[in-house]
Each structure stands twice: as C-alpha cells, then as structure tokens.
XYZ file of C-alpha atoms in Angstrom:
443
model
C 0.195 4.084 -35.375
C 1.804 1.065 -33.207
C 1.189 1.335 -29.566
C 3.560 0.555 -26.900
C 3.889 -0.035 -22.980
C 6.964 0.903 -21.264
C 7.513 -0.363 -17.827
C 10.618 0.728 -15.767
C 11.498 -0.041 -12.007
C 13.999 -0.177 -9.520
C 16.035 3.133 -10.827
C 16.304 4.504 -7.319
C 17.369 3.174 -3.794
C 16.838 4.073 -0.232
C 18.721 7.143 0.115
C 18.204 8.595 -3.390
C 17.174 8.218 -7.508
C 13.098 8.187 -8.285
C 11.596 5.905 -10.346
C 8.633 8.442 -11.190
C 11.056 11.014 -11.987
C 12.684 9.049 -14.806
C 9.389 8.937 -15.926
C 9.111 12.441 -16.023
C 12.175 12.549 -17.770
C 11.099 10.257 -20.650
C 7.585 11.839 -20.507
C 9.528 15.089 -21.663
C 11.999 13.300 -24.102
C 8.378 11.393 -25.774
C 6.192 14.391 -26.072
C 7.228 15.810 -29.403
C 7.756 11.967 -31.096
C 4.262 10.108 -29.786
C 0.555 10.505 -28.561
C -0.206 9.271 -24.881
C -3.156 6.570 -24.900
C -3.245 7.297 -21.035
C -1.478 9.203 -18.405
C 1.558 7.808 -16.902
C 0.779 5.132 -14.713
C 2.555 5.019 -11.806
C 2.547 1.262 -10.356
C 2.738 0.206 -6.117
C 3.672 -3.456 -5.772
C 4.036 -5.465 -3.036
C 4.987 -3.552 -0.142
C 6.318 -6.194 1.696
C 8.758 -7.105 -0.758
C 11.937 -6.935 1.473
C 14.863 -5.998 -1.024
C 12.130 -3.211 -1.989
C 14.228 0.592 -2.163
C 11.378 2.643 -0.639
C 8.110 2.400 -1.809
C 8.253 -0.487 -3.973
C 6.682 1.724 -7.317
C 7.387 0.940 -10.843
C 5.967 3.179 -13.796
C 4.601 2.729 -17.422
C 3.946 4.902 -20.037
C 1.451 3.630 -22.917
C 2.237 5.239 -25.930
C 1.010 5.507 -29.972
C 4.215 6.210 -32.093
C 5.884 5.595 -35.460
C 9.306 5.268 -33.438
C 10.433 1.491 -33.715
C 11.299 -0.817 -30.744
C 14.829 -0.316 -30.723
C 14.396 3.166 -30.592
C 12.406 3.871 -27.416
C 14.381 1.156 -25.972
C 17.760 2.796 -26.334
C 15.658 6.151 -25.265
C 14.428 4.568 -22.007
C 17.798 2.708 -21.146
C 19.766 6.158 -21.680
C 17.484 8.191 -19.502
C 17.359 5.430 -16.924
C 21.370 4.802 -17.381
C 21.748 8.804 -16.901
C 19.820 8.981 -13.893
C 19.664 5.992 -11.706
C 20.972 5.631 -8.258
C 24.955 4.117 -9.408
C 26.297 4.151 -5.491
C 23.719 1.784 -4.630
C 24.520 -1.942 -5.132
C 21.244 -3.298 -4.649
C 20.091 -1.198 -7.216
C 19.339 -3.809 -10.348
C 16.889 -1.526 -12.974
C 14.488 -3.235 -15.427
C 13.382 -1.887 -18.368
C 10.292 -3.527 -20.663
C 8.256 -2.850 -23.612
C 5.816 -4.756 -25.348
C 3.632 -3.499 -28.633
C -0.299 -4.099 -28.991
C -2.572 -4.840 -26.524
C -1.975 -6.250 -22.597
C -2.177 -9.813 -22.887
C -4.164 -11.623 -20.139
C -1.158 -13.504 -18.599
C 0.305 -10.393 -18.282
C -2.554 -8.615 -16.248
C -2.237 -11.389 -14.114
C 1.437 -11.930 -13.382
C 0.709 -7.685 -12.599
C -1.849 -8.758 -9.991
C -0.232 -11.505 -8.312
C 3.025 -8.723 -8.089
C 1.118 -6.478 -6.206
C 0.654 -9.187 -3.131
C 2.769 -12.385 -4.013
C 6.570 -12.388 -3.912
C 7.772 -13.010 -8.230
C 11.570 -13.945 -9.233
C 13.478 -12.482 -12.128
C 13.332 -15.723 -13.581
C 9.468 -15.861 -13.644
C 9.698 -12.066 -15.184
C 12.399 -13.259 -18.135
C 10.172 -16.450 -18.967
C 7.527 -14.671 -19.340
C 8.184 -11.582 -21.626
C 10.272 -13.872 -24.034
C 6.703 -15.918 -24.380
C 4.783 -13.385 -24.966
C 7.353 -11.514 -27.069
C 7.614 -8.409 -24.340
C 11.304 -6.792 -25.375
C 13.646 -5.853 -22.069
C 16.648 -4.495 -20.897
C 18.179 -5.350 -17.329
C 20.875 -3.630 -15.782
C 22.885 -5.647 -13.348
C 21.039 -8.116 -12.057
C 17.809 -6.701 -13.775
C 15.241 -7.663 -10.452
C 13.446 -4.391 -11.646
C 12.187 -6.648 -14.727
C 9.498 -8.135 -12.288
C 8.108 -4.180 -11.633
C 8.731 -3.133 -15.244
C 6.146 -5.832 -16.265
C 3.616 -5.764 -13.661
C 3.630 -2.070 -14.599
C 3.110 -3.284 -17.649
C 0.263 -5.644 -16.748
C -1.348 -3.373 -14.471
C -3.568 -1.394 -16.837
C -5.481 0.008 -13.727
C -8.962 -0.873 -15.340
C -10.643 -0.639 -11.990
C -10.112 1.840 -8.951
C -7.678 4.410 -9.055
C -6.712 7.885 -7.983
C -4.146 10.218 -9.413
C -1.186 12.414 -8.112
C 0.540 14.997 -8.818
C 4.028 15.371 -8.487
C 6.329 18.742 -8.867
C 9.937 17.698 -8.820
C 12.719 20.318 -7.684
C 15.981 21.803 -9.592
C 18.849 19.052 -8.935
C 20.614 21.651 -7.057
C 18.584 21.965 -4.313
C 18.253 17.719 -4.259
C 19.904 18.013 -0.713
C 19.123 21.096 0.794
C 15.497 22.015 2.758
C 12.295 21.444 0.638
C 10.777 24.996 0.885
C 6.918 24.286 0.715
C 4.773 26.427 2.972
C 2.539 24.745 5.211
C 0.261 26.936 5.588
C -0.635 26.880 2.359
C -0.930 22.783 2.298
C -3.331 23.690 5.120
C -5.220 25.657 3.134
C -5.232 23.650 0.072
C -6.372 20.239 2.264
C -9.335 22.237 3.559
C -10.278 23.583 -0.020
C -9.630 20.329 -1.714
C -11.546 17.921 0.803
C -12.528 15.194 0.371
C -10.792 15.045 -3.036
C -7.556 14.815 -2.038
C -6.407 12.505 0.278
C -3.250 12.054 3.049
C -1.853 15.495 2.884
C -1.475 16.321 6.677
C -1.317 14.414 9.991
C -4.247 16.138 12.156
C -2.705 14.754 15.181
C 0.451 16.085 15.191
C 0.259 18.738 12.114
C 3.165 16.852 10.321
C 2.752 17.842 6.113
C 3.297 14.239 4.351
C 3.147 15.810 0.578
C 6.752 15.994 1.361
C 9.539 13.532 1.201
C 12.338 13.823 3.642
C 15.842 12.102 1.532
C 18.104 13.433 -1.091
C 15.693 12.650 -4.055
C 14.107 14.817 -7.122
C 10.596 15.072 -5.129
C 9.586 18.382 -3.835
C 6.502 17.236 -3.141
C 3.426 15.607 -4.369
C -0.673 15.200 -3.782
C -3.126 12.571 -3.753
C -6.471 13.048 -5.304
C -9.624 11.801 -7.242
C -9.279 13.748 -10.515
C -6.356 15.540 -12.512
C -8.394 18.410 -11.975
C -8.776 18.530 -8.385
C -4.967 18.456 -8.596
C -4.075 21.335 -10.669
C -6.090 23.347 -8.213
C -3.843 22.295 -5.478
C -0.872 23.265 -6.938
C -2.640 26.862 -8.001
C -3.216 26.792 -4.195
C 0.311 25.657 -2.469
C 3.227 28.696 -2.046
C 6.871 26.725 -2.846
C 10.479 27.446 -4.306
C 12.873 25.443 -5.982
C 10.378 23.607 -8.518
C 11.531 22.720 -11.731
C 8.687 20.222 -13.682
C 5.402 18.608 -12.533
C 3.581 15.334 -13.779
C 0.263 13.742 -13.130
C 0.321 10.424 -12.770
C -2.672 7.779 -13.013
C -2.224 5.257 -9.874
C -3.544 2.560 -7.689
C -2.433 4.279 -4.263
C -4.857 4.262 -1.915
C -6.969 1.923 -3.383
C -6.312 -1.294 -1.280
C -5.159 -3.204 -4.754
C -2.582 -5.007 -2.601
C -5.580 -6.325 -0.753
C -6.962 -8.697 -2.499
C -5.476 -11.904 -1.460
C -8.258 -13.932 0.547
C -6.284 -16.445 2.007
C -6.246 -19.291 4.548
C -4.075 -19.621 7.119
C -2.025 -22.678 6.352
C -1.625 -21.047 2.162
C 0.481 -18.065 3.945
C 4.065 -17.396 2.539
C 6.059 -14.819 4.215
C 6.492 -11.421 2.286
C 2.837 -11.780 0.874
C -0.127 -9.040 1.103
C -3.085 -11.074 2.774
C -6.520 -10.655 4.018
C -7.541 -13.238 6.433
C -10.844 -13.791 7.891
C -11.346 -15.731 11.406
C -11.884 -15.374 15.278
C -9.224 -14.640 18.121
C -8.052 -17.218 19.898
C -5.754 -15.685 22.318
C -6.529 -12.409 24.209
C -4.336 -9.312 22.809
C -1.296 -8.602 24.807
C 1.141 -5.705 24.909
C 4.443 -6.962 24.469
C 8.083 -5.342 24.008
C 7.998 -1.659 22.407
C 4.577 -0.834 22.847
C 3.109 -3.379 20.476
C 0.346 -5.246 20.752
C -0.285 -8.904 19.543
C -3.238 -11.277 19.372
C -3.892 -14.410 17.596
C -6.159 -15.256 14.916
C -7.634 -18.470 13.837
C -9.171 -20.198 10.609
C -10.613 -23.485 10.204
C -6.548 -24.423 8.823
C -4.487 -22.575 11.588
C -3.228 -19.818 13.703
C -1.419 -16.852 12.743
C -0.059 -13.895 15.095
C -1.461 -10.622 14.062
C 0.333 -7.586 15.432
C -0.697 -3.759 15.605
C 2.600 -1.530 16.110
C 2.747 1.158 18.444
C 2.972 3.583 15.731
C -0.883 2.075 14.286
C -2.543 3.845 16.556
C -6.306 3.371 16.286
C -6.265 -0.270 14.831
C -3.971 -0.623 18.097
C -6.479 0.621 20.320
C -9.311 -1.692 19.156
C -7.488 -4.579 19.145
C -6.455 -4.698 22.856
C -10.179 -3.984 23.043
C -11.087 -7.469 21.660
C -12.078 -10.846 23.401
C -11.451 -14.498 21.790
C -14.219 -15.402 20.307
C -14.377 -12.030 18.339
C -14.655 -12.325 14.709
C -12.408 -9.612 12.828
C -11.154 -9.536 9.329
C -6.862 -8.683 9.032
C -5.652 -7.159 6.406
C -1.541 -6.988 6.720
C 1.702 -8.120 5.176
C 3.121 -11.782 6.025
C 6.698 -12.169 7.797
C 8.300 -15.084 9.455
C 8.144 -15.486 12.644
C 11.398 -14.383 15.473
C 13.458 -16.909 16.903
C 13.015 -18.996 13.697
C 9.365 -20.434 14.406
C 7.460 -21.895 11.931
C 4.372 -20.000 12.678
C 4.322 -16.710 10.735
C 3.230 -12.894 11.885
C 0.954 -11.108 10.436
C 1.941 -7.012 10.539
C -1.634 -5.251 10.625
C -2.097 -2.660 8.000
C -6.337 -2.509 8.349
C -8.520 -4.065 10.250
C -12.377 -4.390 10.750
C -13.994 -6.058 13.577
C -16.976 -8.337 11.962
C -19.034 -9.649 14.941
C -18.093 -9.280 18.509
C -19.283 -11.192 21.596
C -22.022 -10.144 23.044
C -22.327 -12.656 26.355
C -19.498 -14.058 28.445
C -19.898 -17.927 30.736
C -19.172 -17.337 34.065
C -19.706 -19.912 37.075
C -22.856 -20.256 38.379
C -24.101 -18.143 41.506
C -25.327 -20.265 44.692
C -28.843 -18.771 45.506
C -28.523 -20.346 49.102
C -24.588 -18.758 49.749
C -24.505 -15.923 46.751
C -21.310 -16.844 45.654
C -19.703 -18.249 42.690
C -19.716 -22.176 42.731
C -16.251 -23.513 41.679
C -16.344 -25.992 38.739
C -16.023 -29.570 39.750
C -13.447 -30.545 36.613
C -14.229 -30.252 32.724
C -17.655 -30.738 31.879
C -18.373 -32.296 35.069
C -20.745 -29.337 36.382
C -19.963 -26.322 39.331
C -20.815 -26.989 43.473
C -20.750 -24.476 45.372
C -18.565 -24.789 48.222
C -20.049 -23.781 51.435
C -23.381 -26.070 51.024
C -22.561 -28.485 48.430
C -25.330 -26.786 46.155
C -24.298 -28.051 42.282
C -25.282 -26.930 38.604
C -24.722 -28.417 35.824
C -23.959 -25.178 32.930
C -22.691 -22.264 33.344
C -24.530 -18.893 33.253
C -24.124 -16.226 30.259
C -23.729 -12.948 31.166
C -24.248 -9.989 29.049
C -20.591 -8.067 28.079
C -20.106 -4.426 27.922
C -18.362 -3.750 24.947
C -16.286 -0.555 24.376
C -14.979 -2.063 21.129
C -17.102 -1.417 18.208
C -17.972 -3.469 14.661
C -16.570 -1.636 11.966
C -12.882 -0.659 9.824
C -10.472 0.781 11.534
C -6.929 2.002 9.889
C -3.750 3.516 11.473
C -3.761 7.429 11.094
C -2.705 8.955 8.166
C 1.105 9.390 8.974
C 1.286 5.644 9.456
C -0.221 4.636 5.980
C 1.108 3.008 3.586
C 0.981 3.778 -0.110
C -1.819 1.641 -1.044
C -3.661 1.631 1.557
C -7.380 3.276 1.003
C -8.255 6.044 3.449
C -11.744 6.225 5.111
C -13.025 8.856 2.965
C -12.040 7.328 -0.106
C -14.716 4.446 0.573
C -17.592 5.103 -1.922
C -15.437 7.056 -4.304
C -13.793 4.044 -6.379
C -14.283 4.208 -9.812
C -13.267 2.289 -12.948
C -11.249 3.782 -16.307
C -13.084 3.494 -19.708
C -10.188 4.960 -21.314
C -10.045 8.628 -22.848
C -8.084 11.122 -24.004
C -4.996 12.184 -21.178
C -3.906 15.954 -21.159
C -3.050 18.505 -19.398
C -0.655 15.915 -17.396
C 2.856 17.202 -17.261
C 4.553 20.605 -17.399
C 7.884 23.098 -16.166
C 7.417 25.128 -13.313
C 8.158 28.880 -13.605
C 11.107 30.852 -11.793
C 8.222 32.262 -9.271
C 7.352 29.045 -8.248
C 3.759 28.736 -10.039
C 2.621 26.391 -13.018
C-alpha cells in the first residue's frame, strides 16, 4: 500500500484550539481506513518564532493506505476546518501531504525550522518541487510547520507523551486532576518521566491552564512508562487519550553552533566564548552579562524567573569561558547589537587566578600603577615593579550545565536526568497509542 505523511500546524491560537488534538481527531477518523508506520509525531519548532500561538508544535501522521490523495486531504482540511480556532485572526492553518519516502531537502528545511526563522514562500516553493500536495487556510503560515513536521522524521533522540483530552463541555471550567496522585505517579515513574511537578513550589505542570481540549498530559521515555501513569493518576472529565512520538526535551532546537556576527534575531543558537563584561542585575530582577567570540559581542540575559542559570551567572568573572544556549532577539532602544535570552547554560573553564597590583615589601601596601604597561611604584618610598602579581580566586561558581527549574522550561529543552537516556528510532511497529476514556475516568 502507498504511504503518506500528513503535516498540520497552526490550528489553534493563544487562548484556545490544539493542534495535537486535531490530530487526535484524524487519528480516530484514520484508524479503520489505514495502518500507522509510526506513532503520531508531534513536532516543536522554533520557539522563538514570534507570531508563534503557544508552543509553536505542528503534528504528522505517517500512514500506509489505499485512500487516494484527494481523499485524506479533504479528510484533514474538514477536521481541521471543524475545529480550528475561527475568532483568532492570526490564526493561518497549513495542511501538507506528500507520498513515499522523506526526501532529503525536506529533512533539512525540518531542521533549519526548528532554530531558523522560514517564510511561507520558502514552504510553497518547496512542496511544489518536490511534489508535496497542501492546503492553506487564510494566509496558510502553518504550511512552514506542516512540512517541517513532515521533514522531521525524528530519526535520532526522542521521548514520547501522552495526552488525555477532556469532553468539550468542560473546555472552560476547572481541570479536575488530583495532585496527589501526579505526586504519586512522578515518584513511581522516575526517572522515566520527566517535568511533571515543580519541587520548589509544588505547582503540577501536566496541566494546561486556557480554554483548550487538554486535560492534561506526561512526558516520558517509553509508551509504556506512560500507560502506567495514566493507570496511576485519579481525574474526571476525560474523553480520549493519544501517545505521541516527540522531540520535547531533547534540545533539537539546539543545534545551531553559531558565531556571533552570523546571529539573526528570532533564531535558536548555541554560542561558545568568554565574558567580557561582569554580570549585572538590571531592571526586574534580571541579570545580564556579555559574551564574546573571536567575531563579536552579544548580551546574554538570565530572567528572574531562570533561577539557577541566574544564580551562576552573577557568579561569573570576564575571562570565564561558558557555552549559551538561548533564543536571539533584537536589541531595546533599536541597537544593532542583539540579546541573547538564556535557556541553558554550562560554564566551560573558569578563572582560576586574578592580577592585582603588586605589594611593597618595604611599606606592605599596594603600589599604584604608573600608566598602561608602564609598571606599579609604590607610593610612600618610590619602590617600583614591573608585572603584576596573580593571585589565586575563590570560586563559588562551578564548571558544569546548569538549566532554569522545571516550571521555567521550555518545551524542548532536555532536563538533567534525561542526559544519558537519548536514543535513536529504527522504526517498528506503533500500537497501543490512542484510545476513549471511560465514564469513571480510567483507560
């Protein structure tokens, strides 16, 4: 049988609509008519994007079928039509399918998505080369999602989650999802599951908090690890769950090595170099230092709300070497020099030894320098010295990767205990992946 890849985006906006939910939907509608080749993918781009709804995720389902073109086409524009987010102007859905196997060019224009900024017009010249069939509603700016979902056959790291929608009812009342029992379920599903509490304040983040079709959903390694969740978590108001295969929390936004003077705002960059300016604390509790490469200087800037990677970095000296991993913006007040907003970061080397002015041995005080490179002399008996004296630091800061805590992360971003876990997809059989939720509230 033919196989297919269909990639949606942009079906929802800030205040309501889910893209992964019209997923579900078509996931339902597909069941009976084809054979999944993998489970639904579910997509994060570029979170920096700044016409982004929410979370910036497009989906794809990769399907083997007898149904024609047109016909899952129509399906997907119908679903999509019936359930996406019409109060919202800045809503613009894209819709794309393409038959046979992922072409290279479009695994890459999927990669550069995830950390580059893409226009519409790159999205439509490329699917009519490479013969990918679409459907754009409006002004169709979810094409560019639709076929990086495409392209993004996540043949590298990835994790999966769950997701258990709620009866459109209830859409804006209360999500009623005991935490006690997402206690419980963290505790018996560590380290497999990943960003389901805040430790530091006890705040639950399996739960959304607008007007959309999510009653909640959970992070993990394996499908498996998942269904035991939900066998564990006490809720009401469920109607359908869905497993998901997904790049969050795997750091595939990071990937962008760049130099200073390549930086565009709205990119996802990692940027390697030494400070240059001590850290400061500046308006709102943030705190900003400056980082330099042999091509330029950028701002990098830890927000209040990063805590940790906050902490270290007023903690650093110039001279330190750190590696930033953030998103790009352009500078206030209209400055050509651009911001980096801090997402990770991990302090490389720091220094060890500071030069301070030489002590007199006659006087025991420091000699004042004499001008720039022109020695020290001390100034009660005309003693001089020619260099400076290093002096062992005391460093509280420590080499290593620090992130902000989990109620601060973003989507992609790849917790601490998911380092040594990343694993690749050979492809296999995908079950078990979606399913209605029964009037008690259990699978």
């Amino acid at each position: 049988m033919p196989t297919y890849h269909l990639g949606i985006d942009d079906t929802d906006s800030l205040k309501r609509g889910c893209t992964t939910y019209v997923g579900a939907l078509l996931v339902e509608r597909l069941l009976p008519q084809a054979a999944f080749i993998d489970f639904p993918n579910l997509i994060r781009l570029n979170p920096n994007i700044p016409w982004k709804s929410r979370g910036n995720a497009a989906i794809c389902l990769r399907i083997s079928t007898q149904r024609d073109c047109d016909y899952l086409l129509e399906l997907a524009e119908e679903v999509v039509e019936e359930n996406r987010d019409r109060q919202d102007e800045k809503n613009q859905p894209g819709i794309a399918l393409l038959q046979g196997e992922v072409p290279d060019r479009l695994k890459l224009f999927g990669r550069r998505a995830l950390y580059d900024v893409l226009s519409v017009e790159d999205a439509i010249s490329l699917a009519r080369e490479l013969g990918v069939k679409y459907k754009t509603i409006k002004g169709g700016r979810g094409l560019v999602g639709a076929l990086a979902a495409i392209g993004n056959t996540l043949e590298g790291d990835h994790t999966y989650e769950l997701i258990v929608y709620r009866k459109k009812e209830t859409w804006d009342r209360m999500r009623q999802v005991d935490r006690e029992s997402v206690v419980e379920m963290d505790k018996e599903t560590s380290p497999y599951t990943f960003n389901n509490l805040d430790y530091e304040t006890g705040r639950v983040l399996i739960t959304p908090h607008g007007s959309d079709p999510i009653l909640f959903g959970v992070r993990g390694e394996s499908p498996g690890v998942l269904r035991q969740a939900l066998k564990v978590l006490r809720f009401s108001g469920g109607d359908r769950w869905i497993i998901y295969r997904s790049n969050q929390g795997t750091d595939a936004h990071l990937i962008n090595n760049a130099a200073v003077a390549g930086l565009r705002p709205y990119q996802a960059a990692v940027i390697e170099g030494e400070l240059t300016v001590a850290p400061k604390v500046i308006r709102g509790g943030h705190t900003i230092a400056e980082l330099g490469d042999a091509t330029g200087r950028i701002d990098i800037v830890a927000y209040e709300k990063s805590g940790g990677i906050q902490r270290v970095l007023r903690g650093l000296l110039p001279g330190d070497r750190v590696r930033a991993y953030g998103g790009v913006s352009p500078h206030e007040g209209g400055s050509p020099k651009l911001t980096l907003n801090l997402e990770k970061l991990e302090v490389l080397e720091l220094v060890k030894t500071a030069a301070r002015n030489p002590l007199c041995e006659k006087c025991k005080v420091r000699m004042k320098a004499k001008g720039r490179n022109k020695g020290y002399k001390c100034e009660k008996c005309g003693l001089e010295a020619k260099e400076p004296v290093f002096e062992s630091l005391d460093r509280k800061a420590k080499e290593g990767v620090y992130l902000p805590p989990p109620r601060s992360v973003r989507h992609l971003t790849k917790p601490l205990q998911r380092y040594g876990m990343e694993k690749s997809w050979c492809g296999g059989s995908a079950d078990s992946f979606f399913g209605f939720i029964d009037p008690k509230g259990s699978p």
